[in-house]
Coordinates of C-alpha atoms and ligand atoms in Angstrom, one line a residue:
M1 CA 42.7 -71.7 -81.9
T2 CA 43.1 -71.9 -78.1
D3 CA 45.8 -69.9 -76.4
V4 CA 45.4 -71.6 -73.0
F5 CA 46.8 -74.9 -74.1
E6 CA 50.4 -75.7 -75.2
I7 CA 51.4 -79.2 -76.3
T8 CA 54.9 -80.2 -75.5
N9 CA 55.2 -83.9 -76.4
K10 CA 53.2 -86.4 -78.4
D11 CA 52.7 -90.1 -79.0
L12 CA 49.8 -91.6 -81.0
L13 CA 47.0 -89.0 -80.5
G14 CA 48.2 -88.6 -76.9
R15 CA 50.1 -85.6 -75.7
I16 CA 51.6 -83.9 -72.7
G17 CA 50.4 -80.3 -72.5
K18 CA 50.2 -77.3 -70.3
L19 CA 46.8 -75.8 -69.5
Y20 CA 46.9 -72.2 -68.3
T21 CA 44.3 -71.3 -65.8
P22 CA 43.9 -68.2 -63.5
H23 CA 45.0 -70.4 -60.5
G24 CA 48.1 -71.9 -62.2
V25 CA 49.4 -74.2 -64.9
V26 CA 48.2 -77.8 -65.1
E27 CA 50.3 -80.4 -66.8
T28 CA 48.1 -82.8 -68.8
P29 CA 47.1 -85.5 -69.0
T30 CA 45.6 -85.3 -65.6
V31 CA 42.6 -86.3 -63.6
M32 CA 40.4 -83.8 -61.7
P33 CA 39.1 -85.5 -58.5
V34 CA 35.4 -84.7 -58.1
I35 CA 34.7 -82.9 -54.8
N36 CA 31.2 -83.1 -53.5
P37 CA 30.8 -80.0 -51.2
N38 CA 28.4 -82.0 -49.1
L39 CA 30.7 -84.8 -48.3
R40 CA 34.4 -83.7 -48.7
L41 CA 35.5 -87.2 -48.3
I42 CA 39.0 -85.9 -48.8
E43 CA 39.8 -82.3 -48.0
P44 CA 40.5 -80.4 -51.3
K45 CA 43.8 -79.0 -49.9
E46 CA 45.0 -82.6 -49.3
L47 CA 44.6 -83.6 -52.9
K48 CA 48.0 -82.5 -54.0
R49 CA 49.5 -85.2 -51.9
Y50 CA 48.0 -87.8 -54.2
G51 CA 49.2 -86.1 -57.4
A52 CA 46.1 -84.0 -58.2
Q53 CA 46.7 -80.6 -59.6
M54 CA 43.1 -79.4 -60.2
L55 CA 39.7 -80.4 -58.9
I56 CA 36.2 -80.3 -60.2
T57 CA 33.0 -79.7 -58.3
N58 CA 29.4 -79.1 -59.1
S59 CA 28.1 -75.5 -59.2
Y60 CA 24.5 -76.7 -59.2
I61 CA 24.9 -78.4 -55.8
I62 CA 26.4 -75.2 -54.4
Y63 CA 23.7 -73.0 -56.1
R64 CA 20.8 -75.1 -54.8
S65 CA 21.9 -74.9 -51.1
E66 CA 21.3 -71.6 -49.5
K67 CA 24.2 -72.0 -47.2
F68 CA 26.7 -73.0 -49.8
R69 CA 25.5 -70.4 -52.3
Q70 CA 25.8 -67.5 -49.9
D71 CA 29.2 -68.7 -48.7
A72 CA 30.6 -69.2 -52.2
L73 CA 29.3 -65.8 -53.3
K74 CA 30.7 -64.0 -50.3
R75 CA 34.1 -65.7 -50.0
G76 CA 34.6 -67.2 -53.4
L77 CA 34.8 -70.9 -54.3
H78 CA 38.5 -71.3 -53.6
A79 CA 38.1 -70.0 -50.0
M80 CA 35.0 -72.0 -49.5
L81 CA 36.7 -75.3 -50.5
D82 CA 40.0 -74.2 -49.0
F83 CA 41.9 -75.0 -52.2
N84 CA 44.2 -72.6 -54.0
G85 CA 44.7 -74.5 -57.3
P86 CA 42.5 -74.4 -60.4
I87 CA 38.9 -75.4 -60.0
M88 CA 36.4 -76.5 -62.7
T89 CA 32.7 -76.5 -62.0
D90 CA 30.2 -78.6 -63.8
S91 CA 26.7 -77.3 -64.3
G92 CA 23.5 -79.1 -63.4
S93 CA 23.6 -81.0 -66.6
F94 CA 24.2 -84.3 -65.0
Q95 CA 21.4 -83.8 -62.6
L96 CA 19.3 -82.8 -65.6
S97 CA 20.1 -86.0 -67.3
V98 CA 19.2 -88.1 -64.2
Y99 CA 16.3 -86.2 -62.7
G100 CA 14.9 -84.7 -65.9
S101 CA 14.8 -81.1 -64.8
V102 CA 16.7 -78.6 -62.7
E103 CA 15.5 -75.3 -61.3
V104 CA 18.2 -73.2 -63.0
N105 CA 18.7 -72.0 -66.5
N106 CA 21.8 -71.6 -68.6
S107 CA 22.4 -67.9 -68.0
E108 CA 21.9 -68.2 -64.3
I109 CA 24.3 -71.1 -63.8
I110 CA 27.0 -69.5 -66.0
S111 CA 26.7 -66.2 -64.2
F112 CA 26.8 -68.0 -60.9
E113 CA 30.0 -69.9 -61.9
R114 CA 31.5 -66.6 -62.9
D115 CA 30.5 -64.9 -59.6
I116 CA 32.0 -67.6 -57.3
G117 CA 35.3 -67.3 -59.2
T118 CA 35.5 -70.7 -60.9
D119 CA 38.5 -71.1 -63.1
I120 CA 36.6 -73.1 -65.8
G121 CA 32.8 -73.1 -66.0
V122 CA 30.5 -75.4 -67.9
P123 CA 27.2 -74.2 -69.5
L124 CA 24.0 -76.2 -69.1
D125 CA 24.4 -78.7 -71.9
I126 CA 22.1 -81.6 -72.5
P127 CA 23.9 -84.9 -72.0
T128 CA 21.9 -87.0 -74.6
A129 CA 22.1 -90.7 -73.6
P130 CA 23.3 -93.4 -76.0
D131 CA 20.9 -94.9 -78.5
V132 CA 18.0 -92.4 -78.2
P133 CA 16.2 -91.8 -81.5
Y134 CA 18.3 -89.8 -83.9
E135 CA 15.8 -86.9 -84.1
R136 CA 15.9 -86.5 -80.4
A137 CA 19.7 -86.5 -80.3
K138 CA 19.7 -83.9 -83.1
E139 CA 17.1 -81.6 -81.3
E140 CA 18.9 -81.8 -78.0
L141 CA 22.2 -81.1 -79.7
E142 CA 20.7 -77.9 -81.3
I143 CA 19.6 -76.7 -77.8
T144 CA 23.0 -77.5 -76.4
L145 CA 24.7 -75.5 -79.2
E146 CA 22.3 -72.6 -78.7
R147 CA 23.2 -72.5 -75.0
L148 CA 26.9 -72.7 -75.8
G149 CA 26.5 -69.9 -78.3
E150 CA 25.2 -67.5 -75.7
A151 CA 27.6 -68.6 -72.9
R152 CA 30.1 -65.9 -73.6
Q153 CA 27.6 -63.2 -72.7
Y154 CA 27.6 -64.3 -69.1
S155 CA 31.0 -65.8 -68.5
G156 CA 33.1 -62.6 -68.0
N157 CA 36.8 -63.6 -67.6
M158 CA 36.0 -67.1 -66.6
M159 CA 37.4 -69.9 -68.8
L160 CA 34.6 -71.8 -70.6
A161 CA 34.2 -75.5 -71.4
G162 CA 32.2 -76.4 -74.6
P163 CA 30.7 -79.9 -74.2
V164 CA 30.4 -82.0 -77.4
Q165 CA 27.2 -84.1 -77.4
G166 CA 25.5 -86.1 -80.1
S167 CA 24.7 -89.4 -78.4
T168 CA 26.0 -92.5 -80.3
Y169 CA 25.5 -90.9 -83.7
M170 CA 28.9 -90.4 -85.1
D171 CA 27.9 -87.8 -87.7
L172 CA 26.3 -85.7 -85.0
R173 CA 29.4 -86.1 -82.8
E174 CA 31.6 -84.9 -85.6
E175 CA 29.3 -82.0 -86.5
A176 CA 28.9 -81.0 -82.8
A177 CA 32.7 -81.0 -82.4
R178 CA 33.2 -78.8 -85.5
R179 CA 30.6 -76.3 -84.4
V180 CA 31.7 -76.2 -80.8
Y181 CA 35.3 -75.8 -81.9
A182 CA 34.3 -72.9 -84.2
M183 CA 32.8 -71.1 -81.2
D184 CA 36.2 -71.1 -79.5
F185 CA 36.0 -72.6 -76.0
D186 CA 38.9 -73.0 -73.6
I187 CA 38.4 -76.8 -73.1
Y188 CA 36.2 -79.3 -74.9
P189 CA 34.6 -82.0 -72.8
L190 CA 33.1 -85.0 -74.6
G191 CA 29.7 -85.5 -73.0
A192 CA 27.4 -88.3 -72.1
V193 CA 30.0 -91.0 -72.3
V194 CA 29.4 -92.2 -68.7
P195 CA 26.7 -94.7 -69.8
L196 CA 29.1 -96.2 -72.4
M197 CA 31.7 -96.7 -69.7
E198 CA 29.3 -98.1 -67.2
N199 CA 28.2 -100.7 -69.7
Y200 CA 31.7 -101.5 -70.8
R201 CA 31.0 -100.2 -74.3
Y202 CA 34.6 -99.3 -75.0
K203 CA 34.2 -100.0 -78.7
D204 CA 31.6 -97.2 -78.9
L205 CA 33.6 -95.0 -76.6
V206 CA 36.6 -95.3 -79.0
D207 CA 34.4 -94.3 -82.0
V208 CA 32.9 -91.4 -80.1
I209 CA 36.3 -90.1 -79.1
V210 CA 37.8 -90.5 -82.6
R211 CA 34.8 -88.8 -84.3
C212 CA 34.8 -85.9 -81.8
K213 CA 38.6 -85.5 -82.3
T214 CA 38.1 -85.4 -86.1
G215 CA 35.8 -82.4 -85.7
L216 CA 37.9 -80.6 -83.1
G217 CA 41.2 -79.0 -84.0
S218 CA 44.3 -81.0 -82.9
D219 CA 45.2 -78.0 -80.6
A220 CA 42.0 -78.4 -78.6
P221 CA 42.3 -79.6 -75.0
V222 CA 39.9 -82.5 -74.6
H223 CA 38.2 -83.5 -71.4
L224 CA 36.5 -86.9 -71.2
F225 CA 33.5 -86.2 -68.9
G226 CA 33.1 -88.7 -66.1
A227 CA 36.1 -90.9 -66.9
G228 CA 38.4 -91.7 -64.1
H229 CA 38.9 -95.5 -63.8
P230 CA 42.7 -96.1 -64.1
M231 CA 42.1 -99.1 -66.3
M232 CA 40.9 -97.0 -69.3
L233 CA 43.1 -93.9 -68.9
A234 CA 45.9 -95.0 -71.2
L235 CA 43.4 -95.9 -74.0
A236 CA 41.6 -92.6 -73.7
V237 CA 44.9 -90.6 -73.6
S238 CA 46.2 -92.4 -76.7
L239 CA 43.1 -91.2 -78.5
G240 CA 43.8 -87.6 -77.6
C241 CA 42.0 -87.0 -74.3
D242 CA 43.8 -84.6 -72.0
L243 CA 41.6 -84.2 -68.9
F244 CA 39.6 -86.6 -66.9
D245 CA 37.4 -86.3 -63.8
S246 CA 37.1 -88.9 -61.2
A247 CA 34.1 -89.4 -59.0
A248 CA 35.1 -93.1 -59.3
Y249 CA 37.7 -92.9 -56.6
A250 CA 35.0 -91.9 -54.1
L251 CA 31.9 -93.7 -55.5
Y252 CA 33.8 -97.0 -55.7
A253 CA 35.2 -96.4 -52.2
K254 CA 31.8 -96.0 -50.8
D255 CA 30.9 -99.4 -52.4
G256 CA 33.9 -101.1 -50.8
R257 CA 35.7 -101.3 -54.1
Y258 CA 39.5 -101.1 -54.7
L259 CA 40.7 -99.9 -58.1
T260 CA 43.6 -101.2 -60.0
V261 CA 44.8 -100.6 -63.5
D262 CA 43.6 -104.1 -64.4
G263 CA 40.1 -103.7 -63.0
T264 CA 38.2 -103.5 -59.7
Y265 CA 38.2 -105.7 -56.6
H266 CA 35.8 -105.7 -53.7
I267 CA 37.9 -105.2 -50.7
S268 CA 36.3 -108.3 -49.0
Q269 CA 37.6 -110.4 -51.9
L270 CA 41.2 -109.5 -51.3
Q271 CA 43.6 -111.4 -49.0
H272 CA 46.5 -109.3 -50.3
L273 CA 46.9 -105.7 -51.4
P274 CA 48.7 -105.6 -54.8
C275 CA 49.8 -102.0 -54.3
S276 CA 52.6 -100.1 -52.4
C277 CA 50.8 -96.8 -51.7
P278 CA 51.0 -95.5 -48.1
V279 CA 47.5 -97.0 -47.4
C280 CA 48.3 -100.4 -48.7
M281 CA 51.7 -100.5 -47.0
S282 CA 50.2 -99.6 -43.6
H283 CA 47.1 -101.8 -43.7
T284 CA 46.1 -105.3 -44.5
A285 CA 43.1 -106.1 -46.7
K286 CA 41.4 -107.3 -43.6
D287 CA 42.1 -104.1 -41.7
I288 CA 40.4 -102.2 -44.4
A289 CA 37.5 -104.6 -44.9
S290 CA 36.7 -104.8 -41.2
A291 CA 37.1 -101.0 -40.5
D292 CA 34.0 -99.0 -39.7
E293 CA 32.3 -97.7 -42.8
K294 CA 33.7 -94.2 -42.7
T295 CA 37.3 -95.3 -42.2
R296 CA 37.0 -98.0 -44.9
T297 CA 35.6 -95.5 -47.4
R298 CA 38.3 -93.0 -46.6
L299 CA 41.1 -95.6 -46.9
L300 CA 39.8 -96.9 -50.2
A301 CA 39.3 -93.4 -51.6
E302 CA 43.0 -92.7 -50.7
H303 CA 44.2 -95.8 -52.4
N304 CA 42.0 -95.2 -55.4
L305 CA 43.5 -91.8 -55.8
Y306 CA 47.0 -93.0 -55.4
V307 CA 46.6 -95.7 -58.2
T308 CA 44.9 -93.2 -60.4
F309 CA 47.8 -90.7 -60.4
E310 CA 50.4 -93.5 -60.5
E311 CA 48.8 -94.5 -63.8
I312 CA 48.8 -90.9 -65.0
R313 CA 52.5 -90.6 -64.3
L314 CA 53.2 -93.8 -66.1
I315 CA 51.2 -92.6 -69.1
K316 CA 53.2 -89.3 -69.2
Q317 CA 56.5 -91.2 -69.1
S318 CA 55.2 -93.5 -71.9
I319 CA 54.4 -90.5 -74.0
L320 CA 58.0 -89.1 -73.5
D321 CA 59.5 -92.5 -74.2
G322 CA 57.3 -93.1 -77.3
D323 CA 55.9 -96.4 -76.1
L324 CA 52.3 -95.4 -75.2
M325 CA 51.1 -98.0 -77.7
E326 CA 52.7 -100.8 -75.7
L327 CA 51.1 -99.5 -72.5
V328 CA 47.7 -99.3 -74.2
E329 CA 48.0 -102.9 -75.5
R330 CA 48.9 -104.2 -72.0
R331 CA 46.0 -102.3 -70.3
C332 CA 43.5 -103.4 -72.9
R333 CA 44.3 -107.1 -72.2
S334 CA 42.8 -106.9 -68.8
H335 CA 39.2 -107.2 -69.9
P336 CA 37.7 -108.6 -73.1
K337 CA 35.6 -105.4 -73.6
M338 CA 38.8 -103.4 -73.3
L339 CA 40.4 -105.7 -76.0
S340 CA 37.4 -104.9 -78.2
G341 CA 38.2 -101.2 -77.6
L342 CA 41.8 -101.8 -78.6
K343 CA 40.7 -103.6 -81.8
R344 CA 38.4 -100.7 -82.6
M345 CA 41.3 -98.3 -82.0
M346 CA 43.3 -100.2 -84.6
D347 CA 40.5 -99.8 -87.1
H348 CA 41.3 -96.1 -86.8
S349 CA 45.0 -96.6 -87.3
A350 CA 45.1 -94.7 -90.6
Y351 CA 43.6 -91.7 -88.8
I352 CA 46.0 -91.9 -85.8
E353 CA 49.0 -92.4 -88.1
R354 CA 48.5 -88.9 -89.5
F355 CA 49.3 -87.4 -86.1
D356 CA 51.6 -90.0 -84.6
P357 CA 55.3 -89.0 -84.4
A358 CA 57.3 -90.7 -87.2
T359 CA 60.1 -92.1 -85.0
K360 CA 59.9 -93.4 -81.5
S361 CA 61.1 -96.2 -79.3
T362 CA 61.4 -99.8 -80.3
F363 CA 58.2 -101.3 -81.8
F364 CA 57.2 -104.3 -79.7
Y365 CA 55.0 -106.9 -81.3
L366 CA 52.6 -107.9 -78.5
G367 CA 49.9 -109.8 -80.4
P368 CA 47.7 -109.7 -83.5
E369 CA 46.5 -106.1 -82.7
S370 CA 50.1 -104.9 -83.1
A371 CA 49.9 -105.8 -86.8
K372 CA 47.5 -102.9 -87.3
R373 CA 49.5 -100.3 -85.5
P374 CA 50.0 -96.9 -87.1
E375 CA 53.6 -97.7 -87.8
V376 CA 52.6 -100.6 -90.0
I377 CA 50.0 -98.6 -91.8
R378 CA 52.6 -95.8 -92.3
H379 CA 55.3 -98.1 -93.6
N380 CA 53.0 -99.6 -96.2
R381 CA 51.7 -96.1 -97.2
H382 CA 55.3 -95.1 -97.9
L383 CA 55.9 -98.2 -100.0
K384 CA 52.8 -97.4 -102.0
N385 CA 54.4 -94.1 -103.0
L386 CA 57.6 -95.7 -104.1
T387 CA 58.4 -96.1 -107.8
V388 CA 59.0 -99.8 -108.4
N389 CA 59.6 -101.3 -111.8
G390 CA 61.7 -104.0 -113.5
K391 CA 62.2 -107.5 -112.1
I392 CA 61.5 -107.6 -108.3
L393 CA 62.5 -110.4 -105.9
I394 CA 60.7 -110.4 -102.6
S395 CA 62.1 -113.1 -100.3
T396 CA 61.5 -114.3 -96.8
R397 CA 65.1 -115.4 -96.8
K398 CA 68.2 -113.3 -97.2
D399 CA 70.5 -116.0 -98.5
V400 CA 68.8 -116.3 -101.9
S401 CA 70.3 -115.7 -105.3
R402 CA 69.4 -112.3 -106.6
E403 CA 70.8 -113.0 -110.0
G404 CA 68.6 -111.7 -112.9
Y405 CA 66.6 -109.3 -110.6
D406 CA 66.7 -105.5 -110.7
N407 CA 65.6 -105.1 -107.1
F408 CA 65.5 -107.1 -103.9
Y409 CA 63.0 -106.7 -101.1
M410 CA 63.0 -108.5 -97.8
V411 CA 60.1 -109.4 -95.5
K412 CA 59.6 -108.5 -91.9
M413 CA 56.7 -109.5 -89.8
P414 CA 54.2 -107.8 -89.4
F415 CA 55.2 -105.0 -91.7
G416 CA 55.5 -106.9 -95.0
V417 CA 58.0 -105.9 -97.6
F418 CA 60.9 -103.6 -97.1
P419 CA 63.8 -102.5 -99.2
E420 CA 67.2 -103.5 -97.9
E421 CA 68.3 -99.9 -97.3
L422 CA 65.5 -99.5 -94.7
K423 CA 66.8 -102.3 -92.6
E424 CA 68.4 -100.0 -90.0
T425 CA 65.7 -97.3 -89.9
Y426 CA 62.6 -97.0 -87.7
P427 CA 60.4 -99.0 -87.5
I428 CA 61.9 -102.0 -89.4
G429 CA 65.3 -101.6 -87.7
Q430 CA 63.9 -100.9 -84.2
S431 CA 61.2 -103.6 -83.9
E432 CA 61.1 -106.6 -81.6
T433 CA 58.9 -109.3 -83.0
I434 CA 58.4 -113.0 -82.4
S435 CA 60.0 -115.7 -84.5
E436 CA 57.1 -118.1 -84.0
L437 CA 54.8 -117.3 -86.9
G438 CA 51.2 -118.1 -86.0
P439 CA 48.5 -118.0 -88.6
E440 CA 47.6 -114.4 -87.7
E441 CA 51.2 -113.1 -87.8
R442 CA 51.8 -114.9 -91.1
D443 CA 48.6 -113.8 -92.8
S444 CA 48.7 -110.1 -91.8
T445 CA 52.2 -110.0 -93.2
L446 CA 51.3 -111.8 -96.4
E447 CA 48.4 -109.4 -96.9
N448 CA 50.8 -106.5 -96.7
I449 CA 53.0 -108.2 -99.2
L450 CA 50.1 -108.7 -101.6
S451 CA 49.1 -105.1 -101.3
F452 CA 52.7 -104.1 -102.2
I453 CA 52.5 -106.3 -105.3
R454 CA 49.1 -105.0 -106.3
D455 CA 50.2 -101.4 -105.8
H456 CA 53.0 -101.8 -108.2
P457 CA 51.5 -103.6 -111.2
D458 CA 54.2 -102.4 -113.7
A459 CA 56.9 -104.4 -112.0
E460 CA 57.4 -108.1 -112.5
H461 CA 57.3 -109.7 -109.0
T462 CA 58.6 -112.9 -107.7
F463 CA 57.8 -114.0 -104.2
A464 CA 60.2 -116.5 -102.7
Y465 CA 59.2 -118.0 -99.4
D466 CA 60.1 -120.8 -97.1
E467 CA 57.9 -123.4 -95.3
V468 CA 56.9 -121.3 -92.3
W469 CA 55.1 -118.9 -94.6
E470 CA 52.9 -121.6 -96.2
S471 CA 49.3 -120.3 -96.1
P472 CA 46.1 -120.3 -98.1
R473 CA 47.0 -116.6 -98.8
I474 CA 49.9 -117.7 -101.0
K475 CA 47.2 -118.6 -103.6
D476 CA 46.1 -115.0 -103.7
I477 CA 49.7 -113.9 -104.2
E478 CA 50.1 -116.4 -107.0
K479 CA 47.4 -114.5 -109.0
A480 CA 49.6 -111.4 -109.0
A481 CA 53.2 -112.7 -108.9
K482 CA 55.4 -115.6 -109.7
V483 CA 55.8 -117.7 -106.5
V484 CA 58.8 -119.8 -105.6
H485 CA 58.9 -122.2 -102.7
L486 CA 62.4 -122.2 -101.2
G487 CA 63.1 -125.8 -100.4
Ligands
GUN501 N1 29.2 -85.2 -66.4 C1 29.3 -86.4 -67.1 N2 28.8 -86.3 -68.3 C2 28.5 -85.0 -68.5 C3 27.9 -84.3 -69.6 O1 27.7 -84.8 -70.7 N3 27.7 -82.9 -69.4 C4 28.0 -82.3 -68.2 N4 27.8 -81.0 -68.1 N5 28.5 -83.0 -67.1 C5 28.7 -84.3 -67.3
ZN502 ZN1 47.3 -98.8 -52.5

């Protein structure tokens, strides 16, 4: 149990929460901009203007520099960065994963984080890359867990993050999550996912998040390490991630890249700026592209931060409105690999359904993926538990004779069967679907109808359907029910 995180609203696995830190309360989901103490592309105290509440910096970079180290130890990290909000510091783990070694050990870096007054410190975990041999992932995980186990000896009053590793091995991810959660950290970063995002492996990312969430308690604040592109925030929030960190706003800016929720442009490709932030309203694409490097980087970094926090606000509103799923579906249609991520998310619908609030805003059917939404799974699970016997008529049309039947069920795409008395209740009564039945809409609905028939073998089923429902699937239904074609 964590007592530093309070969840106030939920949708899917996403939530709005309050994270209590020594330097104030942070409302999640949120992104922590990464501040590199060497560059300070944007001054930390300016960050609030863009919507940031909290920042993250790297304690190893500070530790390694004599000047920064002395300054941070003497004045404290907050004074050094001139920022009075919450600060998280990462350890040298990322440098460890890139350069192979760092000249600092776990106890030194945690003690240093404590001594400079970080709000949340990170131990020296080992970010095991995707697809390494299983034995290596397991060995490195044991070392990480050992380091996490000793972290409290050095952390004093500082809040501690317990990173969850395990590479792309889902059993290790879940085990790691369970064991880290049992050690009782203040936040739980999911580690070593940057290579997955860099390679657009959103399907694997979805699996990693879901398996880590399965091992963590649902009250655990979850940080997705190294994720900050606005395109994927809605998806990650909907899977239960609360905190993000963005080096992307600065790294992309240095490369001349302009972030949007639909993807990334190079500033030289743009004739128009599709954004209304202060930067985009006071500059043309050409102004930015032709500015000197420092100015261009600065302007792009500002825009990148504005769009990132605009997306965070929209995500929060969507959680309150109960239509986060619709936002995720829209976002995931901006890139085929994101669409694969959405499809994989829907493979986890039964898991998500257990946590998703039972009633929310109107269900919008936005494509074949919507047919696997948690609401559809839940509706059919409820039907499964229903006692059904006698002569049953299931009809795609309302105006059909019910004579000689004990019970009448109607059909709604994509849910399948529903008893008439549910026609006003959520989600059947509050769903906007399409009247044009394509093969996918038709067949996913017929599959749900078939499951209903099979789940209630004691009843005598008749399925009456009209032309638009004609499909090879009818043959399967014919094996379990009497089928009537309505002429
Ligand atoms: N930054 C990005 N990924 C990681 C990770 O796995 N561990 C740490 N400590 N920092 C990271
Ligand atoms: Zn802009």
